[in-house]
């Protein structure tokens, strides 16, 4: 393939120059729209699939498809921030509506069980654009020292390094080979019908500690942990204790915590520590950058006071844009700070987000700290022991037994 050719979704060789050719669904839809006729079911989905398949850019060894969810943050975020810097009321409206729109899109994709790169693109582009505004609008004012710029840059690099590690394998269970005999044929019927992880397998499988629960800082026996294994009908394998099936990734993950849309991946046994580290570096870097910017554009005021009262912030466009970006960073930092707080509390009680949701649904857990933590009480062995277990996650590769693979 040359740089402008590609293989389309139908397996045929195609060219970028033919992007408007053979659009039967689009032609039929336009004809029906002009004649005021209703569209057949599934027409809009087929049109969207055709458009996304042909939205490509030239690249070596063939044109590369562009993910549509990557485009909106790259275009809309700078436009919204620059418009918000024009006037205080515009900034108030836009900065209030942005979180609402993001939450609406999150619930829309979550309800449809769709994976999207929108949130990852929004997060990475926000970091890059805020750093660009800081270097272009704040540093030239002369109130930020060279060492402070270096410290902010190092924090950003460390955060991206932790994020890259968090994007790797969260602890996926191996996918069974298609020619192997399903293990559930030899299991009791009550276990074969279990897909939600609520029916355990008794016997020898229940007496073995898995996921490193019986090793690390605090030694705990399998009987103390109440270890159980269950059968996943979708992945066709036996899951270790605390493992779960992610409906977005379509895989079972060891010690599944949750599926994070901001990294477009699951948070599990192998990347939970990197996820917490990325959140921590983000909080420190963001708060430091907000403080430096407010000290520059609101001289003589503390950062907290300057965030709500900064005379002259809209006196020139450069100060207005910097102040608008500060408020945008503050909103994002507050949201990420809440996520980090919940994660730290869950780690302190040795409970995952998945276990908390199941306990809340089944009304089997107790609410702690005003409802911030739902503790099922199954794995909680004290603060030091819980943190010792978390710090030992992924310290050694999991041992795959015959029961984990079908």
Coordinates of C-alpha atoms in Angstrom, one line a residue:
X1 CA 0.0 0.0 0.0
X2 CA 1.1 3.5 -0.7
X3 CA 0.7 6.3 1.9
X4 CA -2.8 7.2 0.6
X5 CA -4.2 3.6 0.3
X6 CA -5.9 1.5 2.9
X7 CA -7.9 -1.6 3.4
X8 CA -11.5 -0.6 4.3
X9 CA -13.9 -2.3 6.8
X10 CA -15.1 -4.6 4.0
X11 CA -11.6 -5.9 3.3
X12 CA -11.3 -4.1 0.0
X13 CA -8.4 -1.9 -1.2
X14 CA -9.4 1.7 -1.3
X15 CA -7.8 5.2 -1.7
X16 CA -8.2 8.5 0.1
X17 CA -9.2 10.2 -3.1
X18 CA -12.3 8.0 -3.3
X19 CA -13.6 9.2 0.1
X20 CA -16.9 10.5 -1.4
X21 CA -17.4 7.5 -3.8
X22 CA -19.8 4.6 -3.2
X23 CA -21.7 6.2 -0.4
X24 CA -25.0 4.3 -0.8
X25 CA -26.1 4.8 2.8
X26 CA -25.4 8.5 2.7
X27 CA -27.0 9.0 -0.7
X28 CA -30.1 7.1 0.3
X29 CA -30.3 9.0 3.6
X30 CA -30.1 12.4 1.8
X31 CA -32.8 11.3 -0.7
X32 CA -35.1 10.3 2.1
X33 CA -34.4 13.5 3.9
X34 CA -35.2 15.6 0.9
X35 CA -38.4 13.6 0.3
X36 CA -39.4 13.8 4.0
X37 CA -39.3 10.0 4.3
X38 CA -38.2 8.1 7.5
X39 CA -34.8 6.4 7.6
X40 CA -34.7 2.6 7.9
X41 CA -33.4 1.2 11.2
X42 CA -29.7 1.2 11.4
X43 CA -29.0 3.7 8.6
X44 CA -27.4 6.3 10.8
X45 CA -25.1 3.7 12.4
X46 CA -24.0 2.5 8.9
X47 CA -23.4 6.1 7.8
X48 CA -21.3 6.7 10.9
X49 CA -19.3 3.5 10.4
X50 CA -18.6 4.5 6.8
X51 CA -17.4 8.0 7.8
X52 CA -15.2 6.8 10.6
X53 CA -13.7 4.1 8.3
X54 CA -12.8 6.8 5.7
X55 CA -11.5 9.4 8.1
X56 CA -7.8 8.7 7.6
X57 CA -4.5 10.6 7.1
X58 CA -1.7 9.5 4.8
X59 CA 1.0 7.5 6.5
X60 CA 3.8 5.1 5.7
X61 CA 2.6 1.7 4.4
X62 CA -1.0 2.9 4.2
X63 CA -3.4 5.5 5.5
X64 CA -4.1 5.5 9.2
X65 CA -7.6 5.8 10.6
X66 CA -8.3 8.7 12.9
X67 CA -10.3 8.0 16.0
X68 CA -13.2 10.5 16.0
X69 CA -13.2 10.8 19.8
X70 CA -9.7 12.3 19.6
X71 CA -10.8 15.3 17.6
X72 CA -13.2 17.3 19.9
X73 CA -10.7 18.0 22.7
X74 CA -8.1 19.1 20.3
X75 CA -10.4 21.6 18.6
X76 CA -13.0 22.7 21.2
X77 CA -10.8 23.1 24.3
X78 CA -8.6 26.0 23.0
X79 CA -11.7 27.6 21.4
X80 CA -13.7 27.5 24.7
X81 CA -10.8 28.7 26.8
X82 CA -10.1 31.7 24.5
X83 CA -13.8 32.6 24.4
X84 CA -14.0 32.3 28.1
X85 CA -11.1 34.8 28.5
X86 CA -13.0 37.5 26.7
X87 CA -15.3 38.3 29.6
X88 CA -16.0 37.3 33.1
X89 CA -19.5 36.1 32.4
X90 CA -18.4 34.1 29.4
X91 CA -15.8 32.4 31.6
X92 CA -18.4 31.6 34.2
X93 CA -20.8 30.1 31.7
X94 CA -18.2 28.0 29.8
X95 CA -16.3 26.8 32.9
X96 CA -19.6 25.7 34.5
X97 CA -20.9 24.0 31.4
X98 CA -17.7 22.1 30.6
X99 CA -17.9 19.7 33.5
X100 CA -21.6 19.1 32.8
X101 CA -20.9 18.2 29.2
X102 CA -18.0 15.9 30.2
X103 CA -20.2 14.1 32.7
X104 CA -23.0 13.7 30.3
X105 CA -20.7 12.2 27.7
X106 CA -19.3 9.9 30.3
X107 CA -22.7 8.5 31.3
X108 CA -23.7 8.2 27.6
X109 CA -20.7 6.0 26.8
X110 CA -20.9 4.2 30.1
X111 CA -24.6 3.3 29.5
X112 CA -23.7 2.0 25.9
X113 CA -20.7 0.1 27.2
X114 CA -18.4 1.8 24.7
X115 CA -14.7 2.5 24.9
X116 CA -13.6 5.9 23.9
X117 CA -10.4 7.9 23.7
X118 CA -12.2 11.2 24.4
X119 CA -11.2 11.4 28.1
X120 CA -7.6 10.3 27.5
X121 CA -7.3 12.8 24.7
X122 CA -8.9 15.5 26.8
X123 CA -6.5 14.8 29.7
X124 CA -3.3 14.7 27.7
X125 CA -4.2 17.7 25.6
X126 CA -5.2 19.7 28.6
X127 CA -1.8 19.0 30.2
X128 CA 0.0 20.0 27.1
X129 CA -2.1 23.1 26.5
X130 CA -1.9 24.3 30.1
X131 CA 1.9 23.9 30.0
X132 CA 2.0 25.8 26.7
X133 CA 0.0 28.7 28.1
X134 CA 2.2 28.7 31.2
X135 CA 5.4 29.0 29.1
X136 CA 4.0 31.6 26.7
X137 CA 1.9 33.8 29.0
X138 CA 3.2 33.4 32.5
X139 CA 7.0 32.8 32.3
X140 CA 7.7 35.9 30.1
X141 CA 6.4 38.2 32.9
X142 CA 9.6 37.6 34.7
X143 CA 8.2 36.5 38.1
X144 CA 8.8 32.8 37.7
X145 CA 12.4 31.5 38.3
X146 CA 14.2 29.1 36.1
X147 CA 14.4 26.5 38.9
X148 CA 10.6 26.6 39.3
X149 CA 10.0 26.0 35.6
X150 CA 12.4 23.0 35.8
X151 CA 10.6 21.6 38.9
X152 CA 7.2 22.0 37.1
X153 CA 8.6 20.3 34.0
X154 CA 10.0 17.4 36.0
X155 CA 6.7 16.9 37.8
X156 CA 5.0 16.7 34.4
X157 CA 7.5 14.2 33.1
X158 CA 7.2 12.0 36.1
X159 CA 3.4 12.1 35.9
X160 CA 3.5 11.1 32.2
X161 CA 5.9 8.3 33.0
X162 CA 3.6 6.9 35.8
X163 CA 0.6 7.3 33.4
X164 CA 2.5 5.3 30.7
X165 CA 3.1 2.5 33.2
X166 CA -0.6 2.6 34.3
X167 CA -1.6 2.1 30.7
X168 CA 0.1 -1.2 30.5
X169 CA -1.3 -4.6 31.4
X170 CA -3.5 -4.3 34.5
X171 CA -3.3 -8.0 35.2
X172 CA -5.5 -9.6 32.5
X173 CA -6.2 -13.3 33.0
X174 CA -5.0 -15.4 30.0
X175 CA -7.6 -16.0 27.3
X176 CA -8.3 -19.7 27.0
X177 CA -7.4 -21.4 23.7
X178 CA -10.3 -22.3 21.4
X179 CA -9.4 -25.9 21.0
X180 CA -9.2 -26.7 24.7
X181 CA -12.0 -28.4 26.6
X182 CA -14.0 -25.9 28.7
X183 CA -13.5 -26.5 32.4
X184 CA -17.1 -25.7 33.2
X185 CA -18.2 -29.0 31.7
X186 CA -16.8 -30.7 34.8
X187 CA -18.1 -28.2 37.3
X188 CA -21.3 -28.4 39.3
X189 CA -24.3 -26.8 37.6
X190 CA -24.7 -24.1 40.3
X191 CA -21.1 -23.0 39.5
X192 CA -21.6 -23.1 35.7
X193 CA -24.4 -20.7 35.9
X194 CA -22.4 -18.1 37.8
X195 CA -21.3 -15.2 35.8
X196 CA -21.4 -12.4 38.4
X197 CA -18.8 -13.8 40.7
X198 CA -21.3 -14.5 43.5
X199 CA -21.1 -18.3 43.5
X200 CA -17.8 -19.8 44.8
X201 CA -16.2 -23.1 44.2
X202 CA -15.7 -25.1 47.4
X203 CA -13.1 -27.6 48.1
X204 CA -9.4 -27.4 47.4
X205 CA -9.7 -24.5 45.1
X206 CA -11.1 -22.4 48.0
X207 CA -8.3 -23.2 50.3
X208 CA -5.5 -21.7 48.3
X209 CA -4.6 -18.1 48.6
X210 CA -4.3 -16.2 45.3
X211 CA -3.5 -12.7 44.1
X212 CA -0.8 -12.4 46.7
X213 CA -3.3 -12.1 49.5
X214 CA -1.3 -14.5 51.7
X215 CA 2.1 -12.9 51.2
X216 CA 3.7 -9.5 51.6
X217 CA 3.7 -7.2 54.6
X218 CA 1.0 -9.1 56.6
X219 CA 0.7 -12.9 56.4
X220 CA -2.9 -14.1 56.1
X221 CA -4.2 -17.5 55.6
X222 CA -6.7 -18.4 52.9
X223 CA -9.3 -19.3 55.6
X224 CA -8.9 -15.8 57.1
X225 CA -9.4 -14.1 53.7
X226 CA -12.4 -16.3 52.8
X227 CA -10.8 -16.9 49.4
X228 CA -13.1 -18.2 46.7
X229 CA -12.9 -18.7 42.9
X230 CA -15.8 -18.4 40.5
X231 CA -16.5 -19.1 36.8
X232 CA -16.7 -16.4 34.2
X233 CA -19.1 -17.5 31.4
X234 CA -17.8 -14.7 29.0
X235 CA -14.1 -15.4 29.3
X236 CA -14.6 -19.2 29.9
X237 CA -12.2 -19.4 32.8
X238 CA -12.1 -19.7 36.5
X239 CA -11.3 -16.4 38.2
X240 CA -9.1 -16.0 41.3
X241 CA -10.5 -14.3 44.3
X242 CA -11.1 -10.5 43.9
X243 CA -10.8 -10.8 40.1
X244 CA -13.6 -9.4 38.0
X245 CA -14.8 -9.1 34.4
X246 CA -14.6 -5.7 32.8
X247 CA -17.6 -5.2 30.4
X248 CA -15.8 -2.5 28.5
X249 CA -12.5 -4.3 27.9
X250 CA -14.1 -7.7 27.6
X251 CA -11.5 -9.3 29.8
X252 CA -11.1 -10.6 33.3
X253 CA -8.6 -8.7 35.5
X254 CA -6.8 -9.8 38.7
X255 CA -8.0 -7.7 41.7
X256 CA -10.1 -5.5 39.4
X257 CA -10.6 -2.1 41.0
X258 CA -12.5 -0.2 38.2
X259 CA -12.3 0.8 34.5
X260 CA -10.8 4.2 34.3
X261 CA -11.9 6.3 31.3
X262 CA -9.1 8.8 31.8
X263 CA -6.5 6.1 31.0
X264 CA -8.9 4.1 28.8
X265 CA -7.9 0.9 30.6
X266 CA -8.7 -1.1 33.7
X267 CA -7.0 -0.5 37.1
X268 CA -6.0 -3.9 38.5
X269 CA -3.3 -5.8 40.3
X270 CA -0.5 -4.9 38.0
X271 CA -1.1 -1.2 37.5
X272 CA -2.9 0.0 40.6
X273 CA 0.3 1.4 42.2
X274 CA 1.2 3.3 39.0
X275 CA -2.3 4.7 38.8
X276 CA -2.1 6.1 42.3
X277 CA 1.4 7.4 41.6
X278 CA 0.2 9.2 38.4
X279 CA -2.7 10.8 40.3
X280 CA -0.3 12.0 43.1
X281 CA 2.2 13.5 40.6
X282 CA -0.7 15.2 38.8
X283 CA -2.0 16.7 42.0
X284 CA 1.4 18.0 43.1
X285 CA 2.2 19.4 39.7
X286 CA -1.2 21.0 39.1
X287 CA -1.3 22.7 42.5
X288 CA 2.3 24.0 42.0
X289 CA 1.5 25.3 38.6
X290 CA -1.7 27.0 39.8
X291 CA 0.3 28.6 42.7
X292 CA 3.0 30.0 40.3
X293 CA 0.5 31.4 37.9
X294 CA -1.6 33.1 40.6
X295 CA 1.5 34.6 42.2
X296 CA 2.4 36.1 38.8
X297 CA -1.0 37.6 37.7
X298 CA -2.3 38.4 41.2
X299 CA 0.7 39.9 43.0
X300 CA 0.5 40.3 46.8
X301 CA -2.4 37.8 47.4
X302 CA -2.4 34.3 48.6
X303 CA -3.3 31.7 46.0
X304 CA -6.7 30.8 47.6
X305 CA -7.8 34.4 47.9
X306 CA -6.5 35.2 44.4
X307 CA -8.5 32.3 42.9
X308 CA -11.8 34.1 43.9
X309 CA -10.6 37.8 43.9
X310 CA -8.0 38.9 41.5
X311 CA -8.3 42.6 40.6
X312 CA -7.0 43.3 37.1
X313 CA -7.2 39.7 35.9
X314 CA -9.3 40.8 32.9
X315 CA -7.3 44.0 32.3
X316 CA -5.5 42.5 29.4
X317 CA -6.1 39.4 27.3
X318 CA -2.9 37.6 28.4
X319 CA -3.9 37.8 32.1
X320 CA -7.5 36.9 31.4
X321 CA -6.4 33.7 29.5
X322 CA -4.0 32.7 32.3
X323 CA -6.7 33.3 34.9
X324 CA -9.2 31.2 32.9
X325 CA -6.7 28.4 32.5
X326 CA -6.1 28.5 36.3
X327 CA -9.8 28.1 37.0
X328 CA -10.0 25.2 34.4
X329 CA -7.0 23.5 36.2
X330 CA -8.6 24.1 39.6
X331 CA -11.8 22.4 38.4
X332 CA -9.9 19.4 37.0
X333 CA -7.7 19.2 40.0
X334 CA -10.7 19.2 42.4
X335 CA -12.2 16.2 40.4
X336 CA -8.9 14.3 40.4
X337 CA -8.4 15.1 44.0
X338 CA -11.7 13.5 44.9
X339 CA -10.8 10.4 42.9
X340 CA -7.4 10.2 44.7
X341 CA -9.1 10.6 48.1
X342 CA -11.5 7.8 47.4
X343 CA -8.6 5.6 46.2
X344 CA -6.5 6.2 49.3
X345 CA -9.4 5.5 51.6
X346 CA -10.2 2.3 49.8
X347 CA -6.6 1.2 50.1
X348 CA -6.6 2.0 53.8
X349 CA -9.6 -0.4 54.2
X350 CA -8.4 -2.9 51.6
X351 CA -11.4 -2.7 49.4
X352 CA -11.7 -2.1 45.6
X353 CA -14.2 0.0 43.8
X354 CA -15.8 -3.1 42.3
X355 CA -16.2 -4.7 45.8
X356 CA -17.7 -1.5 47.1
X357 CA -20.2 -1.3 44.3
X358 CA -21.2 -5.0 44.8
X359 CA -21.5 -4.5 48.6
X360 CA -23.6 -1.3 48.1
X361 CA -25.9 -3.1 45.6
X362 CA -26.3 -6.2 47.9
X363 CA -26.5 -4.0 51.0
X364 CA -23.7 -6.2 52.6
X365 CA -21.2 -3.4 53.5
X366 CA -21.1 -0.8 56.1
X367 CA -20.7 2.9 55.3
X368 CA -17.7 4.7 56.8
X369 CA -16.5 8.3 56.8
X370 CA -19.9 9.7 55.7
X371 CA -20.3 7.1 53.0
X372 CA -17.0 7.7 51.3
X373 CA -16.0 4.1 51.9
X374 CA -18.2 1.0 51.7
X375 CA -16.3 -1.7 53.6
X376 CA -17.5 -5.3 53.1
X377 CA -15.2 -6.3 55.9
X378 CA -13.8 -9.3 54.1
X379 CA -10.2 -8.2 53.5
X380 CA -9.7 -5.4 56.0
X381 CA -6.9 -6.4 58.3
X382 CA -5.8 -3.0 59.7
X383 CA -4.3 0.1 58.2
X384 CA -0.6 -1.0 58.2
X385 CA -1.5 -4.5 56.9
X386 CA -3.7 -3.1 54.2
X387 CA -1.1 -0.7 52.9
X388 CA 1.6 -3.3 53.1
X389 CA -0.5 -5.6 51.0
X390 CA -1.1 -2.8 48.4
X391 CA 2.6 -2.0 48.2
X392 CA 3.3 -5.6 47.5
X393 CA 0.9 -5.8 44.6
X394 CA 2.6 -7.0 41.4
X395 CA 5.9 -7.7 43.2
X396 CA 6.0 -11.1 41.7
X397 CA 4.3 -12.5 38.5
X398 CA 1.1 -14.4 39.3
X399 CA 1.4 -18.1 39.2
X400 CA -1.0 -19.5 36.6
X401 CA -2.5 -22.8 37.7
X402 CA -4.5 -25.2 35.6
X403 CA -7.6 -23.9 37.1
X404 CA -7.0 -20.4 35.8
X405 CA -6.7 -21.5 32.1
X406 CA -9.4 -23.5 30.2

